[in-house]
JSON list of C-alpha atoms in Angstrom, two decimals:
[
{"chain": "H", "resi": 1, "resn": "MET", "atom": "CA", "xyz": [-34.90, -41.87, -60.18]},
{"chain": "H", "resi": 2, "resn": "LEU", "atom": "CA", "xyz": [-36.63, -41.14, -56.86]},
{"chain": "H", "resi": 3, "resn": "THR", "atom": "CA", "xyz": [-34.15, -37.89, -56.88]},
{"chain": "H", "resi": 4, "resn": "ARG", "atom": "CA", "xyz": [-35.10, -36.65, -60.13]},
{"chain": "H", "resi": 5, "resn": "LEU", "atom": "CA", "xyz": [-39.10, -37.16, -59.19]},
{"chain": "H", "resi": 6, "resn": "THR", "atom": "CA", "xyz": [-38.43, -35.30, -55.98]},
{"chain": "H", "resi": 7, "resn": "ASP", "atom": "CA", "xyz": [-36.38, -32.50, -58.02]},
{"chain": "H", "resi": 8, "resn": "TRP", "atom": "CA", "xyz": [-39.33, -32.26, -60.36]},
{"chain": "H", "resi": 9, "resn": "ALA", "atom": "CA", "xyz": [-41.72, -32.31, -57.70]},
{"chain": "H", "resi": 10, "resn": "ARG", "atom": "CA", "xyz": [-39.68, -29.24, -55.95]},
{"chain": "H", "resi": 11, "resn": "MET", "atom": "CA", "xyz": [-39.65, -27.18, -59.23]},
{"chain": "H", "resi": 12, "resn": "LEU", "atom": "CA", "xyz": [-43.45, -27.64, -59.83]},
{"chain": "H", "resi": 13, "resn": "ARG", "atom": "CA", "xyz": [-44.01, -26.64, -56.38]},
{"chain": "H", "resi": 14, "resn": "ALA", "atom": "CA", "xyz": [-41.96, -23.56, -57.03]},
{"chain": "H", "resi": 15, "resn": "ASP", "atom": "CA", "xyz": [-43.68, -22.84, -60.43]},
{"chain": "H", "resi": 16, "resn": "VAL", "atom": "CA", "xyz": [-47.24, -22.78, -58.40]},
{"chain": "H", "resi": 17, "resn": "VAL", "atom": "CA", "xyz": [-45.69, -20.31, -55.86]},
{"chain": "H", "resi": 18, "resn": "THR", "atom": "CA", "xyz": [-44.37, -18.15, -58.97]},
{"chain": "H", "resi": 19, "resn": "LEU", "atom": "CA", "xyz": [-47.95, -18.32, -60.76]},
{"chain": "H", "resi": 20, "resn": "TYR", "atom": "CA", "xyz": [-49.43, -17.25, -57.11]},
{"chain": "H", "resi": 21, "resn": "LEU", "atom": "CA", "xyz": [-46.95, -14.49, -57.15]},
{"chain": "H", "resi": 22, "resn": "ALA", "atom": "CA", "xyz": [-47.78, -13.69, -60.83]},
{"chain": "H", "resi": 23, "resn": "ALA", "atom": "CA", "xyz": [-51.49, -13.35, -60.21]},
{"chain": "H", "resi": 24, "resn": "ARG", "atom": "CA", "xyz": [-50.62, -10.75, -57.67]},
{"chain": "H", "resi": 25, "resn": "ASP", "atom": "CA", "xyz": [-47.86, -8.79, -59.75]},
{"chain": "H", "resi": 26, "resn": "PRO", "atom": "CA", "xyz": [-49.15, -5.52, -61.39]},
{"chain": "H", "resi": 27, "resn": "ARG", "atom": "CA", "xyz": [-46.75, -6.05, -64.34]},
{"chain": "H", "resi": 28, "resn": "VAL", "atom": "CA", "xyz": [-48.63, -8.94, -65.55]},
{"chain": "H", "resi": 29, "resn": "PRO", "atom": "CA", "xyz": [-51.71, -8.49, -67.65]},
{"chain": "H", "resi": 30, "resn": "TRP", "atom": "CA", "xyz": [-55.07, -9.33, -66.22]},
{"chain": "H", "resi": 31, "resn": "HIS", "atom": "CA", "xyz": [-55.84, -12.10, -68.40]},
{"chain": "H", "resi": 32, "resn": "ILE", "atom": "CA", "xyz": [-52.57, -13.87, -67.61]},
{"chain": "H", "resi": 33, "resn": "LYS", "atom": "CA", "xyz": [-53.17, -13.16, -63.89]},
{"chain": "H", "resi": 34, "resn": "ALA", "atom": "CA", "xyz": [-56.71, -14.92, -64.26]},
{"chain": "H", "resi": 35, "resn": "LEU", "atom": "CA", "xyz": [-54.79, -17.91, -65.82]},
{"chain": "H", "resi": 36, "resn": "ALA", "atom": "CA", "xyz": [-52.15, -17.99, -63.19]},
{"chain": "H", "resi": 37, "resn": "ALA", "atom": "CA", "xyz": [-54.81, -17.67, -60.45]},
{"chain": "H", "resi": 38, "resn": "LEU", "atom": "CA", "xyz": [-56.64, -20.56, -61.62]},
{"chain": "H", "resi": 39, "resn": "VAL", "atom": "CA", "xyz": [-53.92, -22.74, -62.09]},
{"chain": "H", "resi": 40, "resn": "ALA", "atom": "CA", "xyz": [-52.35, -22.01, -58.62]},
{"chain": "H", "resi": 41, "resn": "ALA", "atom": "CA", "xyz": [-55.79, -22.78, -57.16]},
{"chain": "H", "resi": 42, "resn": "TYR", "atom": "CA", "xyz": [-56.57, -26.06, -58.76]},
{"chain": "H", "resi": 43, "resn": "ALA", "atom": "CA", "xyz": [-52.60, -27.16, -57.82]},
{"chain": "H", "resi": 44, "resn": "LEU", "atom": "CA", "xyz": [-53.29, -25.90, -54.10]},
{"chain": "H", "resi": 45, "resn": "SER", "atom": "CA", "xyz": [-56.91, -27.27, -53.96]},
{"chain": "H", "resi": 46, "resn": "PRO", "atom": "CA", "xyz": [-57.79, -30.59, -52.28]},
{"chain": "H", "resi": 47, "resn": "ILE", "atom": "CA", "xyz": [-60.79, -31.05, -54.81]},
{"chain": "H", "resi": 48, "resn": "ASP", "atom": "CA", "xyz": [-59.82, -32.20, -58.40]},
{"chain": "H", "resi": 49, "resn": "LEU", "atom": "CA", "xyz": [-61.56, -32.47, -61.39]},
{"chain": "H", "resi": 50, "resn": "VAL", "atom": "CA", "xyz": [-60.94, -36.12, -61.42]},
{"chain": "H", "resi": 51, "resn": "PRO", "atom": "CA", "xyz": [-60.86, -37.70, -57.69]},
{"chain": "H", "resi": 52, "resn": "ASP", "atom": "CA", "xyz": [-56.96, -39.26, -56.96]},
{"chain": "H", "resi": 53, "resn": "PHE", "atom": "CA", "xyz": [-58.60, -42.22, -55.36]},
{"chain": "H", "resi": 54, "resn": "ILE", "atom": "CA", "xyz": [-59.54, -43.30, -59.07]},
{"chain": "H", "resi": 55, "resn": "PRO", "atom": "CA", "xyz": [-56.52, -45.39, -60.62]},
{"chain": "H", "resi": 56, "resn": "VAL", "atom": "CA", "xyz": [-54.49, -44.00, -63.07]},
{"chain": "H", "resi": 57, "resn": "LEU", "atom": "CA", "xyz": [-56.85, -41.08, -64.20]},
{"chain": "H", "resi": 58, "resn": "GLY", "atom": "CA", "xyz": [-56.82, -39.52, -60.69]},
{"chain": "H", "resi": 59, "resn": "LEU", "atom": "CA", "xyz": [-53.30, -38.58, -60.63]},
{"chain": "H", "resi": 60, "resn": "LEU", "atom": "CA", "xyz": [-52.74, -38.03, -64.45]},
{"chain": "H", "resi": 61, "resn": "ASP", "atom": "CA", "xyz": [-54.91, -34.97, -64.27]},
{"chain": "H", "resi": 62, "resn": "ASP", "atom": "CA", "xyz": [-52.60, -33.48, -61.74]},
{"chain": "H", "resi": 63, "resn": "LEU", "atom": "CA", "xyz": [-49.56, -34.73, -63.89]},
{"chain": "H", "resi": 64, "resn": "ILE", "atom": "CA", "xyz": [-51.06, -32.90, -67.21]},
{"chain": "H", "resi": 65, "resn": "LEU", "atom": "CA", "xyz": [-53.21, -30.00, -66.21]},
{"chain": "H", "resi": 66, "resn": "VAL", "atom": "CA", "xyz": [-50.92, -28.45, -63.80]},
{"chain": "H", "resi": 67, "resn": "PRO", "atom": "CA", "xyz": [-47.72, -28.63, -65.55]},
{"chain": "H", "resi": 68, "resn": "LEU", "atom": "CA", "xyz": [-49.69, -27.46, -68.90]},
{"chain": "H", "resi": 69, "resn": "GLY", "atom": "CA", "xyz": [-51.14, -24.54, -66.95]},
{"chain": "H", "resi": 70, "resn": "VAL", "atom": "CA", "xyz": [-47.73, -23.67, -65.79]},
{"chain": "H", "resi": 71, "resn": "PHE", "atom": "CA", "xyz": [-46.20, -24.04, -69.21]},
{"chain": "H", "resi": 72, "resn": "PHE", "atom": "CA", "xyz": [-48.83, -21.49, -70.52]},
{"chain": "H", "resi": 73, "resn": "VAL", "atom": "CA", "xyz": [-48.60, -18.99, -67.85]},
{"chain": "H", "resi": 74, "resn": "VAL", "atom": "CA", "xyz": [-44.85, -18.90, -68.24]},
{"chain": "H", "resi": 75, "resn": "LYS", "atom": "CA", "xyz": [-44.89, -18.43, -72.09]},
{"chain": "H", "resi": 76, "resn": "LEU", "atom": "CA", "xyz": [-47.53, -15.74, -71.82]},
{"chain": "H", "resi": 77, "resn": "ALA", "atom": "CA", "xyz": [-46.12, -13.61, -69.02]},
{"chain": "H", "resi": 78, "resn": "PRO", "atom": "CA", "xyz": [-43.21, -11.11, -69.47]},
{"chain": "H", "resi": 79, "resn": "LYS", "atom": "CA", "xyz": [-40.04, -13.03, -69.25]},
{"chain": "H", "resi": 80, "resn": "GLU", "atom": "CA", "xyz": [-38.25, -10.86, -66.86]},
{"chain": "H", "resi": 81, "resn": "VAL", "atom": "CA", "xyz": [-41.23, -10.72, -64.40]},
{"chain": "H", "resi": 82, "resn": "ILE", "atom": "CA", "xyz": [-41.33, -14.56, -64.48]},
{"chain": "H", "resi": 83, "resn": "ALA", "atom": "CA", "xyz": [-37.71, -14.96, -63.85]},
{"chain": "H", "resi": 84, "resn": "GLU", "atom": "CA", "xyz": [-37.82, -12.20, -60.79]},
{"chain": "H", "resi": 85, "resn": "LEU", "atom": "CA", "xyz": [-40.81, -14.18, -59.40]},
{"chain": "H", "resi": 86, "resn": "ARG", "atom": "CA", "xyz": [-39.26, -17.68, -60.04]},
{"chain": "H", "resi": 87, "resn": "ASP", "atom": "CA", "xyz": [-36.20, -16.78, -58.26]},
{"chain": "H", "resi": 88, "resn": "LYS", "atom": "CA", "xyz": [-38.49, -15.41, -55.12]},
{"chain": "H", "resi": 89, "resn": "ALA", "atom": "CA", "xyz": [-40.75, -18.25, -55.10]},
{"chain": "H", "resi": 90, "resn": "GLU", "atom": "CA", "xyz": [-37.44, -20.55, -55.01]},
{"chain": "H", "resi": 91, "resn": "ARG", "atom": "CA", "xyz": [-36.20, -18.76, -52.10]},
{"chain": "H", "resi": 92, "resn": "GLY", "atom": "CA", "xyz": [-39.43, -18.91, -50.19]},
{"chain": "H", "resi": 93, "resn": "VAL", "atom": "CA", "xyz": [-40.47, -22.29, -51.13]},
{"chain": "H", "resi": 94, "resn": "ASP", "atom": "CA", "xyz": [-38.89, -24.07, -48.19]},
{"chain": "H", "resi": 95, "resn": "GLN", "atom": "CA", "xyz": [-40.62, -21.83, -45.68]},
{"chain": "H", "resi": 96, "resn": "PRO", "atom": "CA", "xyz": [-43.58, -23.93, -44.44]},
{"chain": "H", "resi": 97, "resn": "GLY", "atom": "CA", "xyz": [-45.84, -20.74, -42.87]},
{"chain": "H", "resi": 98, "resn": "ALA", "atom": "CA", "xyz": [-46.72, -19.61, -46.38]},
{"chain": "H", "resi": 99, "resn": "SER", "atom": "CA", "xyz": [-47.99, -23.42, -46.96]},
{"chain": "H", "resi": 100, "resn": "VAL", "atom": "CA", "xyz": [-50.11, -23.55, -44.03]},
{"chain": "H", "resi": 101, "resn": "TRP", "atom": "CA", "xyz": [-51.79, -19.94, -44.69]},
{"chain": "H", "resi": 102, "resn": "GLY", "atom": "CA", "xyz": [-52.15, -21.11, -48.61]},
{"chain": "H", "resi": 103, "resn": "LEU", "atom": "CA", "xyz": [-53.91, -24.30, -47.11]},
{"chain": "H", "resi": 104, "resn": "VAL", "atom": "CA", "xyz": [-56.13, -22.59, -44.70]},
{"chain": "H", "resi": 105, "resn": "MET", "atom": "CA", "xyz": [-57.38, -19.93, -47.32]},
{"chain": "H", "resi": 106, "resn": "VAL", "atom": "CA", "xyz": [-57.83, -22.61, -50.12]},
{"chain": "H", "resi": 107, "resn": "LEU", "atom": "CA", "xyz": [-59.99, -24.60, -47.63]},
{"chain": "H", "resi": 108, "resn": "ALA", "atom": "CA", "xyz": [-61.96, -21.44, -46.54]},
{"chain": "H", "resi": 109, "resn": "LEU", "atom": "CA", "xyz": [-62.67, -20.65, -50.09]},
{"chain": "H", "resi": 110, "resn": "TRP", "atom": "CA", "xyz": [-64.01, -24.32, -50.53]},
{"chain": "H", "resi": 111, "resn": "VAL", "atom": "CA", "xyz": [-66.18, -23.95, -47.59]},
{"chain": "H", "resi": 112, "resn": "LEU", "atom": "CA", "xyz": [-67.75, -20.74, -48.35]},
{"chain": "H", "resi": 113, "resn": "ILE", "atom": "CA", "xyz": [-68.32, -22.39, -52.23]},
{"chain": "H", "resi": 114, "resn": "VAL", "atom": "CA", "xyz": [-70.24, -25.20, -50.61]},
{"chain": "H", "resi": 115, "resn": "ALA", "atom": "CA", "xyz": [-72.29, -22.95, -48.40]},
{"chain": "H", "resi": 116, "resn": "ALA", "atom": "CA", "xyz": [-73.02, -20.95, -51.27]},
{"chain": "H", "resi": 117, "resn": "LEU", "atom": "CA", "xyz": [-74.11, -23.85, -53.28]},
{"chain": "H", "resi": 118, "resn": "LEU", "atom": "CA", "xyz": [-76.32, -25.16, -50.47]},
{"chain": "H", "resi": 119, "resn": "THR", "atom": "CA", "xyz": [-77.89, -22.17, -49.96]},
{"chain": "H", "resi": 120, "resn": "ILE", "atom": "CA", "xyz": [-78.70, -21.66, -53.54]},
{"chain": "H", "resi": 121, "resn": "PHE", "atom": "CA", "xyz": [-79.64, -25.37, -54.36]},
{"chain": "H", "resi": 122, "resn": "ALA", "atom": "CA", "xyz": [-80.98, -26.91, -50.99]},
{"chain": "H", "resi": 123, "resn": "PRO", "atom": "CA", "xyz": [-84.42, -25.79, -50.09]},
{"chain": "H", "resi": 124, "resn": "GLY", "atom": "CA", "xyz": [-84.53, -24.89, -46.43]},
{"chain": "H", "resi": 125, "resn": "PHE", "atom": "CA", "xyz": [-80.75, -24.83, -45.88]},
{"chain": "H", "resi": 126, "resn": "ARG", "atom": "CA", "xyz": [-79.61, -21.36, -43.91]},
{"chain": "H", "resi": 127, "resn": "LEU", "atom": "CA", "xyz": [-76.10, -20.75, -43.18]},
{"chain": "H", "resi": 128, "resn": "TRP", "atom": "CA", "xyz": [-77.04, -18.80, -39.88]},
{"chain": "H", "resi": 129, "resn": "GLY", "atom": "CA", "xyz": [-79.95, -18.76, -37.92]},
{"chain": "H", "resi": 130, "resn": "ALA", "atom": "CA", "xyz": [-83.07, -21.07, -37.51]},
{"chain": "H", "resi": 131, "resn": "PRO", "atom": "CA", "xyz": [-84.32, -23.10, -40.50]},
{"chain": "H", "resi": 132, "resn": "ALA", "atom": "CA", "xyz": [-86.75, -21.36, -42.93]},
{"chain": "H", "resi": 133, "resn": "ALA", "atom": "CA", "xyz": [-90.60, -21.51, -42.27]},
{"chain": "H", "resi": 134, "resn": "ALA", "atom": "CA", "xyz": [-92.24, -23.97, -44.50]}
]
């Protein structure tokens, strides 16, 4: 059973990389690119809709939302493009450098989002420089 679960996780990881590649491919329509980018960002993001420390529900959202998103993108995108990108993703999924850069980019994006939200909603918060005068 552990082998099946490991194989499924590896396949899902390759599918997320496929979605990342689909979001950047000019042959994929823009609305499918947007969905692919959202699913890939959610799968790679350290922040979930339901935090993982909540028993059952925390992991259930990852086990439902990511495969469901992958399913829709694969069904909507051109078949030959997805087949080519999936093959490319499976060849590159064992290269650790891509995962590290993906993690750095996702974390940087979340830091920018949090900083923007603090700037908007926290009075007196300034990202650079001295605090605003009262």
